[in-house]
Amino acid sequence: MNIQERLLKFVTLTNWILFITASIAGLIMSPPDFSRGIIFGGLIVTVNFHLLYRTLKKNLSPSHLTSHNVILAKYYVRFFISGLIIFFLISNHYVNPIGLFIGLSVVVASIMLATMVEFKKLFFKEAV
Amino acid sequence: MEQFALQFFIACVTAAGFGIAIAAFGCGLGQGMGLKAAVEGIARNPESSGKVTVTMLIGLAMIESLCIYALVISLILIYAHPQAAAIAGLFAKGH
């Protein structure tokens, strides 16, 4: 398996693992609005990541290249919907902002983790 | 007191506006550059489409999350500032 596929698999899996772990930890250890923030934030970014993957995979494979307008429209619709959800969550005080921030960091954390694992592999390979 | 609270609110809204504007500007540039390079790569070597798309996906997700962070901070500044009442009170005491 090449590095790109490995990274994607790792990030996709780690996204869900981190999201579930953070949600359970939030539900056990923090007040309800904080855990709601983690759950909603994590869901928004994880679903966003999957939708972005589907859009790019569908539209950038040479066998069925579609119009760039389709990619742009999908991108903006996705971004608008996530922005709207975050707006409603914050303006109606349904979630704790810090919890939401932690939830939104799930994808970034898993990408960082994947990078660190790859770095580790690289150094380990060089040492051997 | 209301006047100072209003001043504080105006400052928050201005900061939120500048914050999201700068973030969108930077993220737009970053995503545009990434996309340009990826599409050029696919155009030169269509077989590498899968590899390029995966790498670009991870990069785009990273950049996009930065813009969402800025959006969250801006919305917090406008709608859910944790210390809004305390800071408005300090304004009032200071004058």
XYZ file of C-alpha atoms in Angstrom, chain A residues 2 4-5 7-8 11 44-45 48-49 52-53 56-57 60-62 75 78-79 82-83 86-87 90-91 93 97-98 100-101 104-105 107-108 111-112, chain B residues 31 35 38-39 42 46-47 49-62 64-73 75-76 79-82:
74
model
C 1.466 3.384 -0.910
C -1.257 8.193 0.204
C -3.677 5.305 0.632
C -2.558 8.087 5.194
C -6.163 8.290 4.026
C -7.027 9.502 8.953
C -19.714 18.280 11.559
C -16.029 17.899 10.658
C -17.562 17.145 6.100
C -14.362 15.163 5.540
C -15.226 16.219 0.615
C -13.625 12.851 -0.155
C -13.179 14.904 -5.008
C -13.103 11.188 -5.814
C -11.408 14.219 -10.287
C -11.089 10.670 -11.600
C -10.235 10.782 -15.322
C -18.223 22.764 -1.894
C -21.392 21.922 2.229
C -19.591 24.917 3.691
C -21.839 23.612 8.241
C -21.618 27.375 8.823
C -22.432 26.218 13.806
C -24.238 29.580 13.773
C -23.575 29.104 19.078
C -26.232 31.807 18.768
C -26.256 28.688 23.307
C -17.879 27.062 22.621
C -14.775 25.329 24.009
C -17.362 22.794 20.063
C -13.771 23.839 19.428
C -14.001 20.621 15.508
C -10.360 19.662 16.119
C -9.903 15.945 11.885
C -6.887 18.183 12.517
C -4.132 14.396 10.450
C -1.430 15.451 12.927
C -6.847 26.100 -1.143
C -6.086 22.885 -6.123
C -3.232 19.193 -8.038
C -5.230 19.834 -11.195
C -3.597 15.383 -12.954
C -3.898 11.429 -15.508
C -2.895 8.037 -14.038
C -5.231 11.110 -10.242
C -5.976 8.843 -7.271
C -2.742 9.609 -5.420
C -2.967 13.350 -6.058
C -6.630 13.467 -5.002
C -5.951 11.725 -1.685
C -3.041 14.016 -0.855
C -5.079 17.063 -1.843
C -8.052 15.872 0.217
C -5.979 15.765 3.388
C -4.505 19.195 2.649
C -7.894 20.713 1.871
C -9.454 19.252 5.034
C -6.639 20.782 7.080
C -10.785 24.159 5.642
C -10.754 23.376 9.332
C -8.679 26.530 9.921
C -11.389 28.602 8.240
C -14.070 26.848 10.340
C -12.033 27.663 13.469
C -12.029 31.333 12.505
C -15.775 31.191 11.860
C -16.358 29.659 15.296
C -14.214 32.300 17.015
C -19.454 33.654 16.128
C -18.304 33.271 19.743
C -23.031 35.674 20.217
C -21.374 33.851 23.088
C -18.505 35.913 24.477
C -17.769 34.187 27.805
